[in-house]
mmCIF file of C-alpha atoms in Angstrom:
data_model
loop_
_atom_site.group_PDB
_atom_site.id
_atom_site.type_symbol
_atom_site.label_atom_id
_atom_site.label_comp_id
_atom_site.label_asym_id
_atom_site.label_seq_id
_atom_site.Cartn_x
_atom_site.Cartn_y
_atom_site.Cartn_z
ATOM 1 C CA UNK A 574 87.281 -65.175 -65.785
ATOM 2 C CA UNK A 575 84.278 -65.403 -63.724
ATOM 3 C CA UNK A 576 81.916 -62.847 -62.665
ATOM 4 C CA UNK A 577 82.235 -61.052 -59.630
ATOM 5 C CA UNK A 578 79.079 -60.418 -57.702
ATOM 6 C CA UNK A 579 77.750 -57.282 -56.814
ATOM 7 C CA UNK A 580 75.696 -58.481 -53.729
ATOM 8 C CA UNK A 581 78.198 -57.758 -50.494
ATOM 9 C CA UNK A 582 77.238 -59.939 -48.036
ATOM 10 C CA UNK A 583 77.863 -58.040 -45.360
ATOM 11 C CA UNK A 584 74.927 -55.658 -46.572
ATOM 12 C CA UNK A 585 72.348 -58.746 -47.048
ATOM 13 C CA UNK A 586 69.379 -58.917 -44.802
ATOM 14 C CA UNK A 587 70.342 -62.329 -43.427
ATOM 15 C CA UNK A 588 73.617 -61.074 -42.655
ATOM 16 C CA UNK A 589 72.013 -58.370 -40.590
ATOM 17 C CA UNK A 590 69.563 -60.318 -38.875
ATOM 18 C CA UNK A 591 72.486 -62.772 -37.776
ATOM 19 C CA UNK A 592 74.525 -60.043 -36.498
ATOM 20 C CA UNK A 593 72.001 -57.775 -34.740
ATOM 21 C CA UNK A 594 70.109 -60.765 -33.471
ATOM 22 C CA UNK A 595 72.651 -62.436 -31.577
ATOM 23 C CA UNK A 596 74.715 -59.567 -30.836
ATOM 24 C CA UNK A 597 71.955 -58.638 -28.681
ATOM 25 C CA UNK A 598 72.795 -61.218 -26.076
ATOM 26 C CA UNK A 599 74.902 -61.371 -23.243
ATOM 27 C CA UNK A 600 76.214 -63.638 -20.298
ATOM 28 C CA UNK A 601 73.067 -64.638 -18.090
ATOM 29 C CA UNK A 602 75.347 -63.418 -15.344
ATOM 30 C CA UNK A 603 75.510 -60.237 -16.496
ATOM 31 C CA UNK A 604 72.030 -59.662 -16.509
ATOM 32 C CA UNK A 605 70.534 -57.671 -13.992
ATOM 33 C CA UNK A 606 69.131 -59.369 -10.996
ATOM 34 C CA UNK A 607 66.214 -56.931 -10.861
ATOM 35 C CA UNK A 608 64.835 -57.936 -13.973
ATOM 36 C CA UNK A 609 65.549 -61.951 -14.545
ATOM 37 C CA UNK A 610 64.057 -61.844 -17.757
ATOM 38 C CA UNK A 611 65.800 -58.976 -19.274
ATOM 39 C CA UNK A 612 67.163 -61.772 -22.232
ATOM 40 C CA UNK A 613 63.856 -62.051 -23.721
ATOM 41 C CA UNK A 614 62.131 -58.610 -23.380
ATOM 42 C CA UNK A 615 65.747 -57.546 -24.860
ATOM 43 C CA UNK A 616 65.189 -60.027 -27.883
ATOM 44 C CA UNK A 617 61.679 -59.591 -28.555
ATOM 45 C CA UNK A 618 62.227 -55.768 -28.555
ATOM 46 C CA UNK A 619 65.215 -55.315 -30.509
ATOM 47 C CA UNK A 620 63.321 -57.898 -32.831
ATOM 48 C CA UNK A 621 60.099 -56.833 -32.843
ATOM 49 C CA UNK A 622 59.424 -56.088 -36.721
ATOM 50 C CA UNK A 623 60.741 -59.558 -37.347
ATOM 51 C CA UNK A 624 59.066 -61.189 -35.247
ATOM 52 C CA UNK A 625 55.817 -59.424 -37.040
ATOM 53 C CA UNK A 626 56.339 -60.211 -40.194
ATOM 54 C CA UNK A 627 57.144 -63.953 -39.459
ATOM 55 C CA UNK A 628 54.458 -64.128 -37.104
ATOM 56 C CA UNK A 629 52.204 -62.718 -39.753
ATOM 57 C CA UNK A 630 53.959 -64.623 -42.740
ATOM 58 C CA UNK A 631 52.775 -67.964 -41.130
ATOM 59 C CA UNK A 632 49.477 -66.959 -38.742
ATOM 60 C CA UNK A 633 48.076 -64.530 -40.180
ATOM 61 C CA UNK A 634 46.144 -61.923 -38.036
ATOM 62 C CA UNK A 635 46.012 -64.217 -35.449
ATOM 63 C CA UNK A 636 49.965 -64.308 -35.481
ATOM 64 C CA UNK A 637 50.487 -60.644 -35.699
ATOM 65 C CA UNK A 638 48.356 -60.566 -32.482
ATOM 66 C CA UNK A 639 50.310 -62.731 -30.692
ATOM 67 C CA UNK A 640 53.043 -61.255 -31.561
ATOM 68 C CA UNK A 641 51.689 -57.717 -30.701
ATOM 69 C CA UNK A 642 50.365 -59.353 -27.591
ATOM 70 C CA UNK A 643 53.674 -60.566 -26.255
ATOM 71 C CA UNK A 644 55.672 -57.366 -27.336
ATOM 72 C CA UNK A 645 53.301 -55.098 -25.416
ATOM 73 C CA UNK A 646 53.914 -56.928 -21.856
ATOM 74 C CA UNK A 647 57.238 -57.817 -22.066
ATOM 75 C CA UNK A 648 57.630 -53.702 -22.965
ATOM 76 C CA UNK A 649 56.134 -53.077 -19.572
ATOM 77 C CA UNK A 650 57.906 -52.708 -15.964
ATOM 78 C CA UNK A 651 55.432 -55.110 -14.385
ATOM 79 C CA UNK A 652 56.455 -58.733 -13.868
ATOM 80 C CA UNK A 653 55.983 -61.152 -16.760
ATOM 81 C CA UNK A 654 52.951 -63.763 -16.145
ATOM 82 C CA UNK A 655 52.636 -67.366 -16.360
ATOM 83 C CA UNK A 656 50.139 -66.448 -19.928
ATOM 84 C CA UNK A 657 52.821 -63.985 -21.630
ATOM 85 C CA UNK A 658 55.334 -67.543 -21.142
ATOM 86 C CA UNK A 659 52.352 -69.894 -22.740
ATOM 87 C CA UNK A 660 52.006 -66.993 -25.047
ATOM 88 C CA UNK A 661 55.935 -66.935 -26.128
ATOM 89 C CA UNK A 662 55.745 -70.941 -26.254
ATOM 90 C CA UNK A 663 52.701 -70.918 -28.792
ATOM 91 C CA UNK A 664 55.106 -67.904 -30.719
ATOM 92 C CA UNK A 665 58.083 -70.392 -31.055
ATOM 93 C CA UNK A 666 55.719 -73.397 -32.029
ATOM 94 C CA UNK A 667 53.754 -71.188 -35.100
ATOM 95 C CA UNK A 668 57.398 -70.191 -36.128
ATOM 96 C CA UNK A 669 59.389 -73.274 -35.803
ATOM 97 C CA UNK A 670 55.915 -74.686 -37.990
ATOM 98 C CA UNK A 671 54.878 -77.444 -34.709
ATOM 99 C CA UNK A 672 51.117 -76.749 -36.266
ATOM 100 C CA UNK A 673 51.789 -77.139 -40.359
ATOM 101 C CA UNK A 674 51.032 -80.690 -40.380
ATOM 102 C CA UNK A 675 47.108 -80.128 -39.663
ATOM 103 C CA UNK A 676 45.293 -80.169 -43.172
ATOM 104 C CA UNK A 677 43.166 -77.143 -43.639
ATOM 105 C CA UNK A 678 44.773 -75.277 -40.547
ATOM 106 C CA UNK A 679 45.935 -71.455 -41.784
ATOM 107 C CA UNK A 680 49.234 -72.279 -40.913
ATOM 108 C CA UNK A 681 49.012 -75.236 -43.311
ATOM 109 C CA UNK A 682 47.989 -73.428 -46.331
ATOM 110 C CA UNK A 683 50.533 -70.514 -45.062
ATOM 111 C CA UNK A 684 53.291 -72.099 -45.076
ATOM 112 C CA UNK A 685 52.610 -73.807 -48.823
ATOM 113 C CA UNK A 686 52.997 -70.352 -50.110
ATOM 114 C CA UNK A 687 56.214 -69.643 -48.808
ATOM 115 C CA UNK A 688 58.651 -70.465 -51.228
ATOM 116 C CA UNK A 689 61.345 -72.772 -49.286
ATOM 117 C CA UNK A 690 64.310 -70.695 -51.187
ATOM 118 C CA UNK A 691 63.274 -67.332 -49.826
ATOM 119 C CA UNK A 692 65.582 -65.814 -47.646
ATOM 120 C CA UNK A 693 62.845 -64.778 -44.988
ATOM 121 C CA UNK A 694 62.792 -68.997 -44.310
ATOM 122 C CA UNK A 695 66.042 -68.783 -42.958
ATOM 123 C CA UNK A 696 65.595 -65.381 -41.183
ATOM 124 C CA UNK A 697 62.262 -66.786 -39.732
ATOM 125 C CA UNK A 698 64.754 -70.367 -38.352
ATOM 126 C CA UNK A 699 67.159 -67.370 -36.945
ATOM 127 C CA UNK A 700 64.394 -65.833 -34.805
ATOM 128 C CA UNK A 701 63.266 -68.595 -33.396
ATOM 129 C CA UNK A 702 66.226 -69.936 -32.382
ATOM 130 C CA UNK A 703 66.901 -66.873 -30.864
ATOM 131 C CA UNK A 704 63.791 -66.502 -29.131
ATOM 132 C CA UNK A 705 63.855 -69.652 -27.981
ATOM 133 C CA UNK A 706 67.270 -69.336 -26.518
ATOM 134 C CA UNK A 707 66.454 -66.265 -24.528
ATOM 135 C CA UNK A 708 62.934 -67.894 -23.120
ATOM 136 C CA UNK A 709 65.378 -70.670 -22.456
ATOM 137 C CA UNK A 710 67.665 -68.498 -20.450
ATOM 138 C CA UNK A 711 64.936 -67.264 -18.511
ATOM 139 C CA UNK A 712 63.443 -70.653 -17.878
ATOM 140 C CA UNK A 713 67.141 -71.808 -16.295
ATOM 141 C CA UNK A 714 66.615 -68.455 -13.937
ATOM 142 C CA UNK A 715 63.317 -69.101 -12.709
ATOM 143 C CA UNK A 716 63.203 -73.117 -13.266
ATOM 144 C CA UNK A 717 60.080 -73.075 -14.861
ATOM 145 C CA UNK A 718 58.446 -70.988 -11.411
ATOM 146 C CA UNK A 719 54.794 -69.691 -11.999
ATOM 147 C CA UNK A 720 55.838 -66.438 -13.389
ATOM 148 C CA UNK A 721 58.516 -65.836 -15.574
#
């Protein structure tokens, strides 16, 4: 007779994540037409703590401020600029890890103290998959135009 676990899945961090995170999104379609990028300031706000931490996990202060950076404009009514995109791209890069080859970079030594077992890895690969996807749908909307 084996043991049965007391960890419910369904109450697991991960599990969570996975359901708040893409719960969150809808049909491009049904997105309002007066704000086209509604998809990301959706995801980065309903994420926003997450994004933090994983931001800060792998790029330090300089992460957190990007982060911060990118949460505070896409919060406000005023159209998204051509830097707040470049600033979401360089977001998706630090977490997807584009910069952990460079020796001595702070992403580098970062990302050697994150134990590859720890659940935050695979919460860190769900929010940037889903921030990617919602830049992505705003890219399709816009076709890479100035702003976003």
């Amino acid at each position: 007779m084996g043991t049965k676990s007391n960890l419910d899945p369904a109450k697991s961090r991960t599990f969570e994540l996975e359901n708040c995170m893409f719960d969150q999104f809808q049909s491009p379609s049904l997105y309002s037409v007066s704000d086209p990028i509604a998809p990301l300031r959706d995801f980065v706000a309903s994420h926003r703590e997450g994004l933090l931490h994983a931001a800060g996990l792998l790029g330090g202060h300089r992460g957190i401020d990007l982060a911060l950076e990118i949460s505070e404009e896409l919060s406000s009514a005023r159209p998204v600029s051509r830097r707040t995109r470049t600033q979401v791209i360089a977001l998706i890069e630090l977490l997807s890890l584009e910069r952990v080859h460079q020796l001595g970079s702070e992403e580098c030594s970062r990302f050697t103290a994150i134990n590859p077992c720890d659940p935050v890895v695979e919460e860190i690969c769900l929010l940037t998959d889903g921030l990617r996807d919602s830049l992505n749908l705003v890219s399709t909307h816009y076709h890479q135009s100035p702003t976003i």
